[in-house]
Coordinates of C-alpha atoms and ligand atoms in Angstrom, one line a residue:
M1 CA 202.5 -16.6 -44.1
S2 CA 203.9 -14.7 -47.0
G3 CA 207.5 -13.9 -47.8
P4 CA 210.6 -15.2 -46.0
E5 CA 209.6 -16.8 -42.7
P6 CA 210.9 -15.3 -39.5
W7 CA 213.8 -17.1 -37.9
W8 CA 211.8 -18.4 -35.0
T9 CA 209.5 -20.5 -37.2
D10 CA 212.0 -23.3 -36.9
A11 CA 213.2 -22.5 -33.4
V12 CA 212.6 -24.5 -30.2
V13 CA 212.7 -22.7 -26.8
Y14 CA 213.8 -24.2 -23.5
Q15 CA 212.5 -22.6 -20.4
V16 CA 214.8 -22.3 -17.3
Y17 CA 213.2 -21.7 -13.9
P18 CA 216.5 -20.7 -12.3
R19 CA 215.7 -21.4 -8.7
S20 CA 215.1 -25.0 -9.6
F21 CA 217.7 -25.6 -12.3
A22 CA 221.1 -25.9 -10.6
D23 CA 222.7 -24.3 -7.4
G24 CA 226.2 -23.1 -8.0
N25 CA 226.9 -21.4 -4.7
G26 CA 225.6 -24.0 -2.2
D27 CA 222.7 -22.1 -0.7
G28 CA 220.0 -24.6 -1.8
V29 CA 218.6 -22.3 -4.5
G30 CA 219.4 -22.5 -8.1
D31 CA 221.3 -19.6 -9.6
L32 CA 223.2 -18.2 -12.7
A33 CA 226.4 -20.0 -11.7
G34 CA 224.6 -23.3 -11.7
L35 CA 222.9 -22.6 -15.0
R36 CA 226.2 -21.7 -16.6
Q37 CA 227.7 -25.0 -15.4
H38 CA 224.9 -26.9 -17.1
L39 CA 224.5 -25.0 -20.3
D40 CA 225.8 -27.9 -22.4
H41 CA 222.8 -30.0 -21.3
I42 CA 220.6 -27.4 -22.9
A43 CA 222.8 -27.0 -26.0
D44 CA 223.0 -30.8 -26.5
L45 CA 219.3 -30.8 -26.8
G46 CA 219.6 -28.7 -29.9
V47 CA 217.3 -25.9 -28.8
D48 CA 217.8 -22.4 -30.3
V49 CA 216.6 -20.2 -27.4
I50 CA 216.6 -20.2 -23.6
W51 CA 213.8 -18.3 -21.9
L52 CA 215.0 -17.4 -18.4
S53 CA 212.3 -16.9 -15.7
P54 CA 213.0 -13.8 -13.6
V55 CA 216.4 -13.3 -12.0
Y56 CA 216.0 -9.6 -11.2
R57 CA 216.1 -8.1 -7.7
S58 CA 213.1 -9.3 -5.9
P59 CA 211.8 -10.0 -2.4
Q60 CA 210.7 -13.3 -3.9
A61 CA 207.1 -13.2 -2.7
D62 CA 206.2 -14.9 -6.0
N63 CA 209.6 -16.4 -6.8
G64 CA 210.9 -13.4 -8.7
Y65 CA 207.6 -12.4 -10.4
D66 CA 207.6 -9.5 -8.0
I67 CA 210.5 -7.2 -9.1
S68 CA 212.0 -4.5 -7.0
D69 CA 214.8 -3.5 -9.5
Y70 CA 214.4 -4.3 -13.2
E71 CA 218.0 -3.4 -13.9
D72 CA 219.9 -5.6 -11.5
I73 CA 220.2 -9.3 -10.7
D74 CA 219.0 -10.6 -7.3
P75 CA 222.0 -11.6 -5.1
L76 CA 220.1 -15.0 -4.7
F77 CA 220.9 -15.7 -8.3
G78 CA 224.2 -13.9 -8.8
T79 CA 225.5 -10.6 -10.1
I80 CA 225.2 -8.6 -13.2
D81 CA 228.7 -9.6 -14.2
E82 CA 227.7 -13.2 -13.9
F83 CA 224.7 -12.5 -16.1
D84 CA 226.9 -10.9 -18.7
A85 CA 229.3 -13.9 -18.6
L86 CA 226.3 -16.3 -18.9
L87 CA 225.0 -14.4 -22.0
V88 CA 228.4 -14.7 -23.6
E89 CA 228.4 -18.5 -23.0
V90 CA 224.8 -18.9 -24.3
H91 CA 225.7 -17.0 -27.5
R92 CA 228.9 -18.9 -27.9
R93 CA 226.9 -22.1 -28.1
G94 CA 224.7 -20.6 -30.8
M95 CA 221.7 -20.0 -28.7
K96 CA 219.7 -16.9 -27.8
L97 CA 218.6 -15.7 -24.4
V98 CA 215.1 -14.3 -23.8
M99 CA 214.3 -12.6 -20.5
D100 CA 211.1 -12.6 -18.6
L101 CA 209.5 -9.2 -18.6
V102 CA 207.1 -8.6 -15.7
V103 CA 205.6 -5.2 -16.2
N104 CA 201.9 -5.7 -15.4
H105 CA 203.1 -5.2 -11.8
S106 CA 206.2 -4.5 -9.8
S107 CA 207.1 -5.5 -6.3
D108 CA 205.7 -3.3 -3.5
Q109 CA 209.4 -2.9 -2.6
H110 CA 210.2 -1.2 -5.9
P111 CA 211.4 2.4 -5.4
W112 CA 208.6 3.4 -7.8
F113 CA 205.9 2.1 -5.5
R114 CA 207.7 3.4 -2.3
A115 CA 207.6 6.8 -3.9
A116 CA 204.0 6.3 -5.1
K117 CA 202.9 5.7 -1.5
L118 CA 204.5 8.9 -0.2
S119 CA 201.6 11.1 -1.2
R120 CA 199.0 11.6 -3.9
A121 CA 201.0 14.6 -5.1
C122 CA 204.1 12.6 -5.8
P123 CA 204.5 12.1 -9.6
K124 CA 205.1 8.4 -9.2
H125 CA 201.8 8.0 -7.5
D126 CA 200.1 7.8 -10.9
W127 CA 202.5 5.0 -12.0
Y128 CA 200.2 2.6 -10.0
I129 CA 196.4 2.3 -9.9
W130 CA 194.7 3.9 -6.9
R131 CA 191.1 4.4 -6.0
D132 CA 189.3 6.2 -3.2
P133 CA 187.2 4.0 -1.0
V134 CA 183.5 3.6 -2.0
D135 CA 181.3 3.6 1.1
G136 CA 184.3 2.7 3.1
H137 CA 185.1 -0.3 1.0
E138 CA 187.1 -1.5 -2.0
P139 CA 186.1 0.3 -5.2
N140 CA 184.9 -2.9 -6.8
E141 CA 184.8 -6.6 -6.3
W142 CA 187.7 -7.7 -8.3
R143 CA 189.5 -10.7 -6.8
A144 CA 193.3 -11.2 -6.9
A145 CA 194.5 -14.3 -8.8
F146 CA 196.1 -15.7 -5.7
G147 CA 193.2 -15.1 -3.4
G148 CA 191.5 -12.2 -1.6
P149 CA 190.4 -8.8 -2.9
A150 CA 192.5 -7.3 -5.7
W151 CA 192.7 -4.0 -3.7
S152 CA 194.7 -3.3 -0.6
W153 CA 194.4 -0.4 1.7
D154 CA 197.2 2.1 2.0
P155 CA 196.7 4.2 5.2
G156 CA 199.3 6.8 4.1
T157 CA 197.4 8.0 1.1
G158 CA 194.0 6.9 2.3
Q159 CA 193.5 5.0 -0.9
Y160 CA 193.3 1.5 -2.2
Y161 CA 195.9 0.2 -4.7
L162 CA 195.2 -2.5 -7.3
H163 CA 197.1 -5.8 -7.4
M164 CA 195.8 -8.6 -9.7
F165 CA 198.1 -11.1 -7.9
T166 CA 199.4 -10.7 -4.4
P167 CA 199.3 -7.5 -2.4
Q168 CA 203.1 -7.5 -2.8
Q169 CA 202.6 -7.1 -6.6
P170 CA 201.0 -3.7 -7.2
D171 CA 199.8 -3.2 -10.8
L172 CA 201.5 -0.6 -12.9
N173 CA 199.4 2.1 -14.5
W174 CA 200.0 1.8 -18.3
D175 CA 197.9 4.9 -18.9
N176 CA 200.8 7.0 -17.6
P177 CA 203.2 7.9 -20.4
D178 CA 206.2 8.4 -18.0
L179 CA 205.7 4.9 -16.7
R180 CA 205.6 3.5 -20.2
A181 CA 208.7 5.4 -21.1
A182 CA 210.5 4.0 -18.1
V183 CA 209.6 0.5 -19.0
Y184 CA 210.7 1.0 -22.6
A185 CA 214.0 2.4 -21.4
M186 CA 214.6 -0.6 -19.2
M187 CA 213.8 -3.0 -22.1
N188 CA 216.1 -1.2 -24.4
G189 CA 218.8 -1.4 -21.7
W190 CA 218.5 -5.2 -21.7
L191 CA 218.5 -5.5 -25.5
D192 CA 221.6 -3.2 -25.7
R193 CA 223.2 -5.6 -23.2
G194 CA 222.7 -8.4 -25.7
V195 CA 219.5 -10.2 -24.7
D196 CA 217.4 -11.5 -27.5
G197 CA 213.9 -10.8 -26.6
F198 CA 211.2 -11.1 -23.9
R199 CA 208.6 -13.4 -22.6
M200 CA 206.0 -11.0 -21.3
D201 CA 204.3 -11.9 -18.1
V202 CA 200.4 -11.6 -18.2
I203 CA 200.9 -8.8 -20.8
N204 CA 197.3 -8.8 -21.8
H205 CA 196.5 -7.5 -18.3
I206 CA 198.4 -4.2 -18.7
A207 CA 195.5 -2.3 -20.2
K208 CA 192.8 -1.8 -17.6
D209 CA 189.6 0.0 -18.3
P210 CA 189.3 2.8 -15.7
A211 CA 185.6 3.1 -16.3
S212 CA 185.0 -0.6 -15.6
L213 CA 187.0 -0.3 -12.4
S214 CA 183.7 0.6 -10.8
D215 CA 181.5 -2.2 -12.1
G216 CA 183.4 -5.3 -10.9
S217 CA 183.6 -6.9 -14.4
A218 CA 186.7 -8.3 -15.8
G219 CA 187.9 -5.0 -17.2
Y220 CA 191.5 -5.9 -17.0
V221 CA 192.1 -8.4 -19.8
M222 CA 192.1 -7.6 -23.4
Q223 CA 191.0 -4.0 -23.2
P224 CA 191.4 -2.3 -26.6
R225 CA 194.3 -0.1 -25.4
I226 CA 196.4 -3.3 -25.1
H227 CA 197.0 -3.1 -28.9
D228 CA 198.1 0.6 -28.6
H229 CA 200.5 -0.3 -25.8
L230 CA 202.0 -3.2 -27.7
Q231 CA 202.3 -1.2 -30.9
E232 CA 204.0 1.6 -29.1
M233 CA 206.3 -0.8 -27.4
H234 CA 207.2 -2.3 -30.7
E235 CA 208.0 1.1 -32.2
R236 CA 210.0 2.3 -29.1
V237 CA 211.9 -0.9 -28.4
F238 CA 211.8 -3.6 -31.1
A239 CA 211.8 -1.6 -34.4
G240 CA 215.1 -1.8 -36.2
R241 CA 216.4 -4.6 -34.1
D242 CA 217.0 -8.0 -35.7
A243 CA 216.3 -11.6 -34.7
L244 CA 214.5 -11.0 -31.5
L245 CA 211.7 -13.1 -30.0
T246 CA 208.7 -11.7 -28.3
V247 CA 206.1 -13.9 -26.7
G248 CA 203.2 -12.6 -24.6
E249 CA 201.6 -14.6 -21.8
M250 CA 197.9 -14.1 -22.2
P251 CA 195.4 -15.8 -19.9
G252 CA 192.0 -15.7 -21.5
V253 CA 193.2 -14.8 -25.0
T254 CA 191.0 -16.1 -27.9
V255 CA 192.1 -17.3 -31.3
A256 CA 190.7 -14.1 -32.8
D257 CA 192.6 -11.9 -30.4
A258 CA 195.8 -13.9 -31.0
A259 CA 195.4 -13.5 -34.7
L260 CA 195.6 -9.7 -34.1
F261 CA 198.4 -9.8 -31.6
T262 CA 200.6 -12.0 -33.8
D263 CA 199.8 -10.6 -37.3
P264 CA 203.2 -9.4 -38.5
E265 CA 201.7 -6.4 -40.2
R266 CA 200.4 -5.0 -37.0
R267 CA 203.8 -5.0 -35.3
E268 CA 202.8 -6.2 -31.8
L269 CA 204.2 -9.6 -30.8
D270 CA 205.7 -12.7 -32.5
M271 CA 203.5 -15.1 -30.6
V272 CA 201.4 -15.5 -27.5
F273 CA 200.9 -18.2 -24.9
Q274 CA 197.2 -19.1 -24.9
F275 CA 195.6 -20.9 -22.0
E276 CA 192.6 -22.8 -23.6
H277 CA 194.2 -26.2 -23.7
V278 CA 195.5 -26.0 -20.1
G279 CA 192.1 -24.9 -18.9
L280 CA 190.2 -28.0 -20.1
D281 CA 190.9 -30.2 -17.1
H282 CA 189.5 -27.9 -14.4
G283 CA 186.2 -26.3 -13.5
P284 CA 185.2 -22.7 -14.2
D285 CA 185.6 -21.3 -10.8
T286 CA 189.1 -22.4 -9.7
K287 CA 191.9 -24.2 -11.3
F288 CA 192.0 -26.4 -8.2
D289 CA 188.7 -28.0 -9.2
N290 CA 190.3 -30.8 -11.1
R291 CA 188.5 -32.6 -13.9
P292 CA 189.6 -35.8 -15.7
F293 CA 191.8 -35.6 -18.8
D294 CA 189.7 -35.7 -22.0
L295 CA 191.7 -36.4 -25.1
P296 CA 189.1 -35.3 -27.8
A297 CA 188.7 -32.0 -26.0
L298 CA 192.5 -31.4 -25.9
K299 CA 193.3 -32.3 -29.5
T300 CA 190.3 -30.4 -30.9
S301 CA 191.2 -27.3 -28.9
L302 CA 194.8 -27.3 -30.2
A303 CA 193.5 -28.0 -33.7
R304 CA 191.3 -24.9 -33.5
W305 CA 194.4 -22.8 -32.7
Q306 CA 196.3 -24.4 -35.6
T307 CA 193.5 -23.5 -38.0
G308 CA 192.8 -20.1 -36.5
L309 CA 196.4 -18.9 -36.9
A310 CA 197.1 -20.7 -40.2
E311 CA 196.8 -17.7 -42.5
S312 CA 198.5 -15.1 -40.4
G313 CA 199.9 -15.1 -37.0
W314 CA 201.8 -17.8 -35.2
N315 CA 201.3 -20.3 -32.4
S316 CA 203.5 -21.0 -29.4
L317 CA 203.3 -24.7 -28.4
Y318 CA 203.5 -25.8 -24.8
L319 CA 202.1 -28.4 -22.5
A320 CA 204.0 -27.1 -19.4
N321 CA 205.9 -24.3 -17.7
H322 CA 206.6 -23.2 -14.2
D323 CA 202.9 -22.7 -13.5
Q324 CA 201.6 -26.0 -14.8
P325 CA 201.7 -29.7 -13.6
R326 CA 204.1 -32.0 -15.4
P327 CA 202.7 -33.3 -18.7
V328 CA 203.5 -37.0 -17.9
S329 CA 201.3 -36.7 -14.8
R330 CA 198.6 -34.6 -16.5
F331 CA 198.2 -36.2 -19.9
G332 CA 200.2 -39.4 -19.7
A333 CA 199.3 -43.0 -18.9
A334 CA 198.9 -42.3 -15.2
A335 CA 196.4 -39.5 -16.0
V336 CA 194.4 -41.7 -18.4
A337 CA 194.3 -44.5 -15.9
A338 CA 193.1 -42.0 -13.2
A339 CA 190.4 -40.6 -15.6
A340 CA 189.1 -44.2 -16.0
G341 CA 188.9 -44.5 -12.2
F342 CA 192.0 -46.6 -11.5
D343 CA 194.5 -45.8 -8.8
A344 CA 197.5 -45.1 -11.0
D345 CA 201.2 -45.6 -10.3
P346 CA 202.7 -42.2 -11.2
F347 CA 205.5 -43.9 -13.2
T348 CA 203.3 -46.0 -15.4
L349 CA 204.7 -46.1 -19.0
R350 CA 206.6 -42.9 -18.2
Y351 CA 209.1 -43.1 -21.0
E352 CA 206.3 -43.8 -23.5
S353 CA 204.0 -41.0 -22.1
A354 CA 206.8 -38.4 -22.1
T355 CA 207.9 -39.2 -25.6
L356 CA 204.5 -39.5 -27.1
L357 CA 203.4 -36.1 -25.7
A358 CA 206.6 -34.5 -26.9
T359 CA 206.1 -36.0 -30.4
V360 CA 202.6 -34.7 -30.7
L361 CA 203.5 -31.2 -29.4
H362 CA 206.6 -30.8 -31.5
L363 CA 204.8 -31.9 -34.7
H364 CA 202.2 -29.1 -34.4
R365 CA 202.8 -25.9 -36.4
G366 CA 204.3 -23.2 -34.1
T367 CA 207.2 -22.7 -31.8
P368 CA 207.6 -25.5 -29.3
Y369 CA 208.6 -24.7 -25.7
V370 CA 210.3 -27.3 -23.6
Y371 CA 210.1 -26.7 -19.9
Q372 CA 213.1 -27.8 -17.9
G373 CA 212.8 -31.4 -16.7
D374 CA 210.3 -32.4 -19.3
E375 CA 213.2 -33.4 -21.5
I376 CA 213.9 -36.2 -19.0
G377 CA 210.2 -37.0 -18.3
M378 CA 209.9 -35.7 -14.8
V379 CA 206.7 -36.4 -12.9
N380 CA 204.6 -34.3 -10.5
A381 CA 206.2 -33.7 -7.1
G382 CA 204.0 -36.2 -5.1
F383 CA 204.0 -33.9 -2.0
E384 CA 201.7 -35.2 0.7
R385 CA 201.9 -32.6 3.4
I386 CA 201.1 -28.9 3.2
E387 CA 204.6 -28.2 4.8
D388 CA 206.1 -29.5 1.5
Y389 CA 204.7 -26.7 -0.5
R390 CA 206.3 -23.3 -1.1
D391 CA 204.2 -21.6 -3.8
I392 CA 202.2 -18.7 -2.6
E393 CA 199.2 -19.5 -4.8
S394 CA 199.1 -23.1 -3.5
L395 CA 199.4 -22.0 0.1
N396 CA 196.8 -19.3 -0.2
W397 CA 194.3 -21.5 -1.9
F398 CA 194.8 -24.3 0.6
R399 CA 194.2 -22.0 3.5
G400 CA 191.1 -20.5 1.8
A401 CA 189.7 -23.9 0.8
V402 CA 190.1 -25.5 4.2
G403 CA 188.6 -22.3 5.7
R404 CA 185.5 -22.8 3.5
G405 CA 185.1 -26.4 4.6
T406 CA 187.1 -28.5 2.2
S407 CA 188.7 -31.4 4.1
I408 CA 192.4 -31.4 4.4
P409 CA 192.9 -34.6 2.5
D410 CA 190.7 -33.3 -0.4
A411 CA 192.6 -30.0 -0.5
L412 CA 196.0 -31.9 -0.5
D413 CA 194.7 -34.1 -3.3
A414 CA 193.8 -31.0 -5.4
L415 CA 197.3 -29.6 -4.8
A416 CA 199.0 -32.8 -5.6
F417 CA 197.5 -32.6 -9.0
R418 CA 197.5 -28.9 -9.7
S419 CA 200.0 -27.0 -7.6
R420 CA 202.6 -25.0 -9.4
D421 CA 205.2 -26.6 -7.2
N422 CA 204.8 -29.8 -9.2
A423 CA 206.9 -28.2 -11.9
R424 CA 209.3 -26.5 -9.4
T425 CA 211.1 -29.4 -7.9
P426 CA 214.9 -29.3 -8.5
I427 CA 216.4 -30.8 -11.6
P428 CA 217.8 -34.1 -10.5
W429 CA 221.1 -34.2 -12.2
D430 CA 222.1 -37.6 -10.7
D431 CA 221.3 -39.8 -7.7
S432 CA 223.9 -38.5 -5.3
A433 CA 223.0 -37.2 -1.8
P434 CA 221.7 -34.9 -0.6
A435 CA 220.0 -33.3 -3.7
G436 CA 220.9 -35.2 -6.8
G437 CA 223.7 -32.9 -7.9
F438 CA 221.3 -29.9 -7.8
S439 CA 222.8 -28.6 -4.7
A440 CA 225.4 -29.5 -2.0
V441 CA 222.8 -28.8 0.7
T442 CA 219.1 -29.4 1.4
P443 CA 217.3 -27.5 -1.5
W444 CA 214.6 -24.8 -1.0
I445 CA 211.9 -27.3 -2.0
G446 CA 211.8 -31.1 -1.9
M447 CA 213.2 -33.3 -4.7
G448 CA 209.8 -34.8 -5.3
Q449 CA 208.8 -38.5 -5.8
G450 CA 210.7 -38.9 -9.1
W451 CA 214.1 -38.7 -7.4
P452 CA 216.4 -40.6 -7.2
S453 CA 215.0 -42.9 -9.9
I454 CA 214.5 -40.2 -12.5
T455 CA 217.7 -38.3 -13.2
V456 CA 219.4 -36.5 -16.1
A457 CA 222.3 -39.0 -15.8
A458 CA 220.0 -42.0 -15.9
D459 CA 217.9 -40.7 -18.8
R460 CA 220.9 -39.7 -20.9
A461 CA 222.3 -43.2 -20.4
A462 CA 219.0 -44.9 -21.3
G463 CA 219.9 -45.6 -24.9
D464 CA 216.7 -46.0 -27.0
R465 CA 214.6 -45.3 -23.9
S466 CA 216.1 -41.8 -23.3
V467 CA 213.4 -39.1 -23.2
F468 CA 216.2 -36.6 -23.8
D469 CA 217.4 -38.3 -27.0
H470 CA 213.8 -38.4 -28.3
H471 CA 213.5 -34.7 -27.7
R472 CA 216.7 -34.1 -29.6
R473 CA 215.4 -36.1 -32.5
L474 CA 212.2 -34.1 -32.6
I475 CA 214.2 -30.8 -32.5
D476 CA 216.5 -32.0 -35.3
L477 CA 213.5 -33.0 -37.3
R478 CA 212.0 -29.5 -37.0
H479 CA 215.3 -27.9 -38.1
A480 CA 215.5 -30.2 -41.1
S481 CA 211.9 -30.3 -42.3
R482 CA 210.0 -27.5 -43.9
T483 CA 206.9 -29.6 -43.5
V484 CA 207.3 -29.6 -39.7
R485 CA 207.9 -25.8 -39.7
L486 CA 205.3 -24.7 -42.1
G487 CA 203.1 -27.5 -43.3
E488 CA 199.3 -27.0 -43.1
F489 CA 197.7 -28.9 -40.2
E490 CA 194.8 -31.2 -40.4
L491 CA 193.3 -33.1 -37.4
L492 CA 192.2 -36.7 -38.3
E493 CA 189.7 -38.7 -36.2
P494 CA 188.8 -35.8 -33.9
D495 CA 186.4 -37.9 -31.8
H496 CA 188.6 -41.0 -31.3
P497 CA 189.0 -41.5 -27.6
S498 CA 192.6 -42.6 -27.7
L499 CA 194.1 -41.9 -31.1
W500 CA 195.7 -38.5 -31.7
A501 CA 196.3 -38.2 -35.4
F502 CA 197.0 -35.3 -37.8
T503 CA 198.7 -34.5 -41.0
R504 CA 201.1 -31.7 -42.0
T505 CA 201.2 -30.8 -45.7
L506 CA 203.2 -28.2 -47.6
V507 CA 201.1 -26.3 -50.1
D508 CA 203.9 -26.4 -52.7
E509 CA 204.3 -30.1 -52.3
S510 CA 208.1 -29.7 -52.2
E511 CA 208.3 -32.4 -49.5
P512 CA 206.0 -35.4 -48.8
P513 CA 203.3 -34.8 -46.3
L514 CA 203.7 -36.2 -42.8
V515 CA 201.2 -38.0 -40.6
V516 CA 201.5 -38.2 -36.8
V517 CA 199.7 -41.1 -35.1
A518 CA 199.7 -41.5 -31.3
N519 CA 197.9 -44.0 -29.1
L520 CA 197.1 -42.5 -25.7
S521 CA 195.9 -45.8 -24.2
S522 CA 197.2 -48.9 -22.7
S523 CA 195.6 -51.1 -25.3
V524 CA 196.6 -51.7 -28.9
V525 CA 194.9 -49.3 -31.3
M526 CA 194.2 -50.4 -34.8
L527 CA 194.5 -47.5 -37.2
P528 CA 191.5 -46.7 -39.4
A529 CA 192.2 -47.9 -42.9
A530 CA 192.1 -44.4 -44.3
I531 CA 195.2 -43.7 -42.3
G532 CA 196.8 -47.1 -41.9
S533 CA 196.9 -47.8 -45.7
R534 CA 198.8 -44.6 -46.4
L535 CA 201.7 -45.0 -44.0
E536 CA 205.0 -44.8 -45.8
T537 CA 208.6 -44.2 -44.6
L538 CA 208.8 -44.1 -40.8
V539 CA 210.4 -40.7 -40.0
L540 CA 210.5 -41.0 -36.2
G541 CA 208.9 -43.1 -33.5
N542 CA 209.2 -43.5 -29.7
L543 CA 209.2 -47.4 -29.7
G544 CA 211.4 -48.1 -32.7
R545 CA 210.2 -49.9 -35.8
P546 CA 206.7 -51.5 -35.5
E547 CA 206.1 -55.1 -36.4
V548 CA 202.6 -54.3 -37.6
A549 CA 202.5 -50.9 -39.3
D550 CA 198.8 -50.1 -38.9
E551 CA 198.6 -51.0 -35.2
L552 CA 199.8 -48.7 -32.5
R553 CA 201.2 -50.2 -29.3
P554 CA 200.2 -48.7 -25.9
W555 CA 201.5 -45.1 -25.8
E556 CA 203.3 -45.4 -29.2
A557 CA 203.7 -42.3 -31.3
R558 CA 205.0 -42.3 -34.8
V559 CA 205.6 -39.9 -37.6
H560 CA 205.4 -41.3 -41.1
E561 CA 205.5 -39.9 -44.6
F562 CA 201.9 -40.0 -45.8
G563 CA 201.2 -41.6 -49.1
P564 CA 198.5 -40.8 -51.6
A565 CA 194.9 -41.9 -50.8
Ligands
GLC601 C1 202.5 -15.3 -14.6 C2 203.7 -16.1 -14.2 C3 203.4 -16.6 -12.8 C4 203.3 -15.4 -11.9 C5 202.2 -14.5 -12.4 C6 202.3 -13.2 -11.7 O1 201.3 -16.0 -14.8 O2 203.9 -17.1 -15.1 O3 204.4 -17.5 -12.4 O4 203.0 -15.9 -10.6 O5 202.3 -14.2 -13.7 O6 203.5 -12.5 -12.1

């Protein structure tokens, strides 16, 4: 990276999934009022940016990722005045607020889609993607991400419309210039209101190749026009505005694509969310085909991204979000035990696992994202009945899998590991009834197996075993250290089955290099001499000062200055 680095190279982002964060109005669903009451929790962590998952008007078929009015707040979450008040409070604490931007699709209840359905002659018709039937069927075999065909029949127009997610989420037609102009106007409206950028939902899906609509191939990701759209968006929305953050969610993006999307010269995006590392523990056909956690695969995958975006471009760093299982349950001691064939207690070495994973993530080069609840080491929900689940993807998959002959216990096991609801249980602020301070009433989804033992109050009072305090130290370190921000990354011992080790080195040698060593096993790991002999000052560790420097205790993670060879 040449020249002065952008502000977000030392920023840390905290993601709020509002319906599960805090309920301010006593209806069992989290909202803006609840978020506002708990802003100090986020500010205390030391993060720079809040990314707020959608709060726009929505029928909530996909928890707000189906938007029926891009310019207003859903009454479930509050009002536009409450939003403005929240924004003031966020800014007053020195943080920025980034909104979710969901413009691959809208809700089928959006006035645009209602108009589009009126007739083929209506100008809004072309704002969505329609095809005539082919031999009385869908125009191709594309499948929707949440099950079923990607096409739904509209009797009024006698056509099929495209939806890559649920039928309630029709895809917008980015080939239509009026649609694009309307989206840019809406984005400018939010930026004028004071928001600081966007996290762009499945943004690499917006360019579809009309020709390939007929051949059933994956003609909807990474079509060349995506770069035109993003460059135009940059010019029409972001150019001339300072200190924004733009991050594009991009399932299927490769390192080479990401280098293009995030090359500052190309004026597209600041960073992207890639999916490679969160796709390693499932089979190719469905994410519900769970595979055991494989550390060498995970660390070498992330290392490839580090190297691939070292010269130009930038990484976002995440292990979790509202679509992914909890990292402690997925990559922590319980997951490693399960991969070795043991029946694991979900709370095994939870503090150690949570802090180790955070250490490794935050010490990579890129912008780290902390998903709400991970800062206190929350675990998967532990739901055992289908009635406990709320997520449309999980419910659809379960119905389909059982219909295809999967046994109910097997389908429930798959959900228990993979369902998005694992990350959507309410933030347990304390151990009070009925919902741990999240709400005064029964919440929209169960509290999960972690509650009441895991709570914000308990974690923040846990002294040197507070996951929250460990995160705060990691964030402080990034703010203080140029090496953490910008140092070159080198993976050490790539094939070691339980050691995750890497160095960070500034080319100009203005600060000493750092080494990160982490033991993802329940046995002591002896560091190879080439690492152990070079450990100097301990910068940070999750288990305090070690007695023997070149041995790592189970689930110990340390950052040291790295001496000469
Ligand atoms: C993204 C969101 C996810 C949503 C989907 C459709 O992947 O993160 O929650 O269901 O897009 O909008």
